[in-house]
Amino acid sequence: MASRSGIRNYRFSFNFFITPAVQWLLIANVAVYILETLLLTFSGSTTYTWFVGHFGLVPSAVVPGLRIWQPFTYMFLHDASTIWHILANMFVLYMFGRELELAWGRTRFLQYYFLTGAGAGILNVIVKVALFWGQPPADVATIGASGAIFGVLLACAIVFPDRQVVMFPIPIKMSMRTFVIAMTALEFLGTFGLGGDNISRICHLGGMLVGYLYLRRGSFLYSVRNSVTDWKMQRNKKRFQVYMNKHKDPPSRPDRWVN
């Protein structure tokens, strides 16, 4: 049906300004959470524990168990006994992931998200295997998207350092840089309670560390490249000086001509 002249057509959307990658991540996490809830409700805790142990991040299962998929799959699992775990992670992803995706684009944002999440998981495995080999913390599954979420927060602090945010539940307004520094300090203090919790603070700090190294890799590579270039220039300069010293005086002209 054609619209009448002078009347505008309005398109209503219910995506609440969600960018494509963030929307896909939200759907995937919620779908897995619903599956976990159904397993826990109808199949019992035994099946749910098996599912978490198989797809969560169990350090002793990754090394030496070779369950190499766990550093990627654990990001989509959350505690099915409470809604607050997934709600908090998805809320932060929704609030900060959208602007980061708008600045970077979908492909780069997804690459960064999975890099920080998987990198945080690998660091968690290394730390817990090294410190708790043969002890319960190495056998406890870590689940949640927090590693990637903290990577997103770190990226926002670098890309939007002066963006004003309000820390919840304390209504204090601060810059994004200050907010992330405060979160880092709290997480660092929390690592002194290393143990068998399924929300690992090591993953939080690991996601931020991997994100920082990834975002600063260009500066580091440029620094290395400039250092190598300076070294080459100094070497060539010394070679040129040695050559000039050896050929300082021009060859003498012959006094006699040979016929």
Tab-separated table of C-alpha atoms in Angstrom:
chain	number	residue	atom	x	y	z
A	1	MET	CA	0.000	0.000	0.000
A	2	ALA	CA	1.383	3.348	-1.046
A	3	SER	CA	1.707	6.007	1.611
A	4	ARG	CA	-0.200	9.224	1.213
A	5	SER	CA	1.650	12.391	0.353
A	6	GLY	CA	2.866	14.370	3.353
A	7	ILE	CA	2.793	11.409	5.736
A	8	ARG	CA	6.130	9.943	6.819
A	9	ASN	CA	6.745	6.262	7.377
A	10	TYR	CA	8.524	5.370	10.606
A	11	ARG	CA	10.368	2.105	11.099
A	12	PHE	CA	10.218	0.793	14.625
A	13	SER	CA	13.128	-1.324	15.853
A	14	PHE	CA	13.444	-3.242	19.089
A	15	ASN	CA	17.209	-3.852	19.008
A	16	PHE	CA	17.875	-1.048	21.518
A	17	PHE	CA	20.789	0.163	19.377
A	18	ILE	CA	22.683	-3.102	19.669
A	19	THR	CA	25.526	-3.470	17.197
A	20	PRO	CA	25.685	-6.737	15.194
A	21	ALA	CA	28.616	-8.412	16.979
A	22	VAL	CA	27.363	-7.520	20.446
A	23	GLN	CA	23.893	-8.748	19.514
A	24	TRP	CA	25.329	-12.072	18.312
A	25	LEU	CA	27.342	-12.482	21.512
A	26	LEU	CA	24.329	-11.687	23.686
A	27	ILE	CA	22.173	-14.234	21.857
A	28	ALA	CA	24.861	-16.929	22.033
A	29	ASN	CA	25.495	-16.428	25.754
A	30	VAL	CA	21.805	-16.348	26.647
A	31	ALA	CA	21.125	-19.459	24.531
A	32	VAL	CA	23.870	-21.413	26.300
A	33	TYR	CA	22.603	-20.157	29.676
A	34	ILE	CA	19.100	-21.408	28.868
A	35	LEU	CA	20.591	-24.782	27.909
A	36	GLU	CA	22.479	-24.910	31.221
A	37	THR	CA	19.330	-24.043	33.141
A	38	LEU	CA	17.363	-26.776	31.374
A	39	LEU	CA	20.086	-29.326	32.101
A	40	LEU	CA	20.207	-28.360	35.772
A	41	THR	CA	16.412	-28.341	36.118
A	42	PHE	CA	15.417	-31.470	34.205
A	43	SER	CA	18.556	-33.614	34.107
A	44	GLY	CA	19.924	-32.919	37.560
A	45	SER	CA	23.194	-31.655	38.908
A	46	THR	CA	25.167	-34.657	37.623
A	47	THR	CA	24.510	-33.872	33.960
A	48	TYR	CA	25.022	-30.164	34.554
A	49	THR	CA	28.344	-30.814	36.300
A	50	TRP	CA	29.456	-33.007	33.400
A	51	PHE	CA	28.525	-30.274	30.921
A	52	VAL	CA	30.435	-27.602	32.849
A	53	GLY	CA	33.421	-29.895	33.327
A	54	HIS	CA	33.510	-30.696	29.627
A	55	PHE	CA	33.031	-27.201	28.222
A	56	GLY	CA	34.152	-25.029	31.122
A	57	LEU	CA	37.805	-24.215	31.695
A	58	VAL	CA	39.393	-26.953	33.813
A	59	PRO	CA	43.176	-26.389	33.985
A	60	SER	CA	44.021	-30.057	34.568
A	61	ALA	CA	41.752	-31.028	31.655
A	62	VAL	CA	43.487	-28.637	29.260
A	63	VAL	CA	46.967	-29.648	30.454
A	64	PRO	CA	47.582	-32.549	30.114
A	65	GLY	CA	44.024	-33.549	29.167
A	66	LEU	CA	44.323	-31.772	25.788
A	67	ARG	CA	40.795	-30.378	25.867
A	68	ILE	CA	42.017	-27.490	23.756
A	69	TRP	CA	38.513	-26.193	23.038
A	70	GLN	CA	37.909	-25.175	26.647
A	71	PRO	CA	39.733	-21.773	26.499
A	72	PHE	CA	37.139	-20.806	23.881
A	73	THR	CA	33.966	-22.527	25.077
A	74	TYR	CA	34.195	-21.463	28.734
A	75	MET	CA	33.389	-17.878	27.704
A	76	PHE	CA	29.807	-18.850	26.859
A	77	LEU	CA	29.046	-20.661	30.109
A	78	HIS	CA	27.654	-18.988	33.231
A	79	ASP	CA	26.459	-20.134	36.633
A	80	ALA	CA	23.002	-21.610	36.057
A	81	SER	CA	22.096	-21.424	39.747
A	82	THR	CA	21.838	-17.618	39.606
A	83	ILE	CA	20.932	-15.058	36.982
A	84	TRP	CA	23.236	-12.355	38.312
A	85	HIS	CA	26.396	-13.848	36.838
A	86	ILE	CA	25.276	-13.689	33.218
A	87	LEU	CA	23.231	-10.541	33.798
A	88	ALA	CA	26.249	-8.577	35.030
A	89	ASN	CA	28.504	-9.754	32.198
A	90	MET	CA	25.974	-9.146	29.452
A	91	PHE	CA	25.052	-5.736	30.842
A	92	VAL	CA	28.691	-4.595	30.728
A	93	LEU	CA	29.066	-6.055	27.231
A	94	TYR	CA	25.958	-4.203	26.111
A	95	MET	CA	27.030	-0.894	27.671
A	96	PHE	CA	30.650	-0.777	26.519
A	97	GLY	CA	30.903	-3.282	23.681
A	98	ARG	CA	28.606	-1.306	21.379
A	99	GLU	CA	30.772	1.822	21.306
A	100	LEU	CA	33.915	-0.226	20.823
A	101	GLU	CA	32.347	-2.071	17.890
A	102	LEU	CA	31.210	1.223	16.356
A	103	ALA	CA	34.784	2.523	16.592
A	104	TRP	CA	36.490	-0.635	15.335
A	105	GLY	CA	33.968	-2.477	13.213
A	106	ARG	CA	32.473	-5.921	13.696
A	107	THR	CA	35.430	-8.037	12.564
A	108	ARG	CA	38.090	-6.353	14.647
A	109	PHE	CA	35.825	-6.234	17.695
A	110	LEU	CA	35.103	-9.975	17.517
A	111	GLN	CA	38.787	-10.760	17.006
A	112	TYR	CA	39.664	-8.699	20.061
A	113	TYR	CA	36.844	-10.219	22.145
A	114	PHE	CA	37.870	-13.809	21.481
A	115	LEU	CA	41.583	-13.007	21.746
A	116	THR	CA	41.216	-11.496	25.212
A	117	GLY	CA	38.777	-14.180	26.364
A	118	ALA	CA	40.875	-17.101	25.152
A	119	GLY	CA	44.097	-15.406	26.247
A	120	ALA	CA	42.684	-14.916	29.739
A	121	GLY	CA	41.713	-18.583	29.823
A	122	ILE	CA	45.176	-19.715	28.773
A	123	LEU	CA	46.808	-17.530	31.420
A	124	ASN	CA	44.407	-18.960	33.998
A	125	VAL	CA	45.439	-22.484	33.010
A	126	ILE	CA	49.153	-21.634	33.205
A	127	VAL	CA	48.879	-20.004	36.637
A	128	LYS	CA	46.687	-22.662	38.239
A	129	VAL	CA	48.630	-25.586	36.782
A	130	ALA	CA	51.904	-24.025	37.921
A	131	LEU	CA	50.678	-23.156	41.430
A	132	PHE	CA	48.064	-25.813	42.147
A	133	TRP	CA	49.128	-28.921	40.223
A	134	GLY	CA	47.530	-31.933	41.878
A	135	GLN	CA	45.388	-29.721	44.119
A	136	PRO	CA	41.644	-28.917	43.920
A	137	PRO	CA	41.979	-25.449	42.267
A	138	ALA	CA	43.507	-27.090	39.188
A	139	ASP	CA	40.473	-29.349	38.852
A	140	VAL	CA	37.738	-26.729	39.303
A	141	ALA	CA	36.009	-25.335	36.204
A	142	THR	CA	36.164	-21.620	35.512
A	143	ILE	CA	33.187	-20.272	33.566
A	144	GLY	CA	32.018	-16.890	32.353
A	145	ALA	CA	32.770	-14.191	29.794
A	146	SER	CA	34.491	-11.987	32.369
A	147	GLY	CA	37.949	-12.324	30.809
A	148	ALA	CA	36.734	-10.908	27.502
A	149	ILE	CA	34.516	-8.368	29.297
A	150	PHE	CA	37.466	-6.960	31.213
A	151	GLY	CA	39.379	-6.844	27.952
A	152	VAL	CA	36.570	-4.714	26.522
A	153	LEU	CA	36.728	-2.402	29.543
A	154	LEU	CA	40.488	-1.998	29.105
A	155	ALA	CA	40.038	-1.174	25.416
A	156	CYS	CA	37.395	1.441	26.239
A	157	ALA	CA	39.793	3.027	28.737
A	158	ILE	CA	42.399	3.350	25.978
A	159	VAL	CA	40.077	4.374	23.127
A	160	PHE	CA	37.753	6.566	25.231
A	161	PRO	CA	39.903	7.562	28.244
A	162	ASP	CA	37.920	10.695	29.148
A	163	ARG	CA	34.439	9.173	28.774
A	164	GLN	CA	32.489	9.760	31.995
A	165	VAL	CA	30.991	6.702	33.702
A	166	VAL	CA	29.190	6.135	36.992
A	167	MET	CA	30.410	3.308	39.210
A	168	PHE	CA	27.518	1.113	40.348
A	169	PRO	CA	26.178	0.927	43.031
A	170	ILE	CA	28.177	3.906	44.313
A	171	PRO	CA	26.937	6.972	42.348
A	172	ILE	CA	30.379	8.426	41.703
A	173	LYS	CA	31.141	9.884	38.287
A	174	MET	CA	34.655	9.309	36.982
A	175	SER	CA	36.552	8.975	33.743
A	176	MET	CA	36.764	5.631	31.986
A	177	ARG	CA	40.500	5.535	32.632
A	178	THR	CA	40.015	6.034	36.381
A	179	PHE	CA	37.214	3.477	36.464
A	180	VAL	CA	39.357	0.782	34.855
A	181	ILE	CA	42.320	1.577	37.099
A	182	ALA	CA	40.064	1.198	40.136
A	183	MET	CA	38.692	-2.102	38.801
A	184	THR	CA	42.221	-3.362	38.153
A	185	ALA	CA	43.282	-2.528	41.699
A	186	LEU	CA	40.263	-4.334	43.156
A	187	GLU	CA	40.873	-7.401	41.017
A	188	PHE	CA	44.558	-7.439	41.951
A	189	LEU	CA	43.702	-7.342	45.640
A	190	GLY	CA	41.216	-10.140	45.044
A	191	THR	CA	43.937	-12.426	43.663
A	192	PHE	CA	45.309	-12.868	47.161
A	193	GLY	CA	42.328	-15.136	47.702
A	194	LEU	CA	43.285	-17.575	44.945
A	195	GLY	CA	41.186	-20.698	45.136
A	196	GLY	CA	38.506	-22.765	43.560
A	197	ASP	CA	35.932	-20.154	42.669
A	198	ASN	CA	34.257	-20.524	39.287
A	199	ILE	CA	34.626	-16.805	38.574
A	200	SER	CA	38.379	-16.403	38.361
A	201	ARG	CA	39.999	-13.048	39.076
A	202	ILE	CA	43.022	-14.370	37.204
A	203	CYS	CA	40.880	-14.360	34.073
A	204	HIS	CA	39.829	-10.775	34.752
A	205	LEU	CA	43.409	-9.556	35.012
A	206	GLY	CA	44.477	-11.879	32.201
A	207	GLY	CA	41.913	-10.414	29.828
A	208	MET	CA	43.120	-6.910	30.613
A	209	LEU	CA	46.773	-7.908	30.204
A	210	VAL	CA	46.183	-9.608	26.852
A	211	GLY	CA	44.108	-6.647	25.675
A	212	TYR	CA	46.801	-4.168	26.700
A	213	LEU	CA	49.544	-6.117	24.922
A	214	TYR	CA	47.387	-6.423	21.815
A	215	LEU	CA	46.512	-2.737	21.683
A	216	ARG	CA	50.077	-1.625	22.418
A	217	ARG	CA	51.722	-4.056	20.036
A	218	GLY	CA	51.993	-1.336	17.374
A	219	SER	CA	53.877	0.996	19.691
A	220	PHE	CA	56.175	-1.825	20.742
A	221	LEU	CA	56.847	-2.924	17.167
A	222	TYR	CA	57.488	0.635	16.049
A	223	SER	CA	59.923	1.062	18.941
A	224	VAL	CA	61.772	-2.113	17.987
A	225	ARG	CA	61.757	-1.107	14.336
A	226	ASN	CA	63.138	2.344	15.134
A	227	SER	CA	65.831	0.862	17.361
A	228	VAL	CA	66.927	-1.506	14.604
A	229	THR	CA	66.948	1.347	12.065
A	230	ASP	CA	69.027	3.534	14.379
A	231	TRP	CA	71.477	0.669	14.924
A	232	LYS	CA	71.834	0.150	11.178
A	233	MET	CA	72.404	3.865	10.602
A	234	GLN	CA	75.095	3.972	13.287
A	235	ARG	CA	76.758	0.895	11.834
A	236	ASN	CA	76.741	2.330	8.308
A	237	LYS	CA	78.047	5.620	9.655
A	238	LYS	CA	80.984	3.878	11.316
A	239	ARG	CA	81.711	1.906	8.134
A	240	PHE	CA	81.665	5.100	6.115
A	241	GLN	CA	84.037	6.787	8.559
A	242	VAL	CA	86.442	3.836	8.385
A	243	TYR	CA	86.316	3.959	4.591
A	244	MET	CA	86.995	7.697	4.536
A	245	ASN	CA	89.924	7.309	6.925
A	246	LYS	CA	91.477	4.680	4.686
A	247	HIS	CA	91.040	6.847	1.584
A	248	LYS	CA	91.728	10.193	3.143
A	249	ASP	CA	94.429	11.306	0.686
A	250	PRO	CA	93.813	11.061	-3.060
A	251	PRO	CA	96.336	8.988	-5.041
A	252	SER	CA	99.384	11.013	-6.138
A	253	ARG	CA	99.654	12.005	-9.788
A	254	PRO	CA	102.565	10.370	-11.636
A	255	ASP	CA	105.476	12.696	-12.350
A	256	ARG	CA	106.658	10.780	-15.340
A	257	TRP	CA	104.837	9.431	-18.255
A	258	VAL	CA	105.758	6.078	-19.643
A	259	ASN	CA	105.760	5.895	-23.396
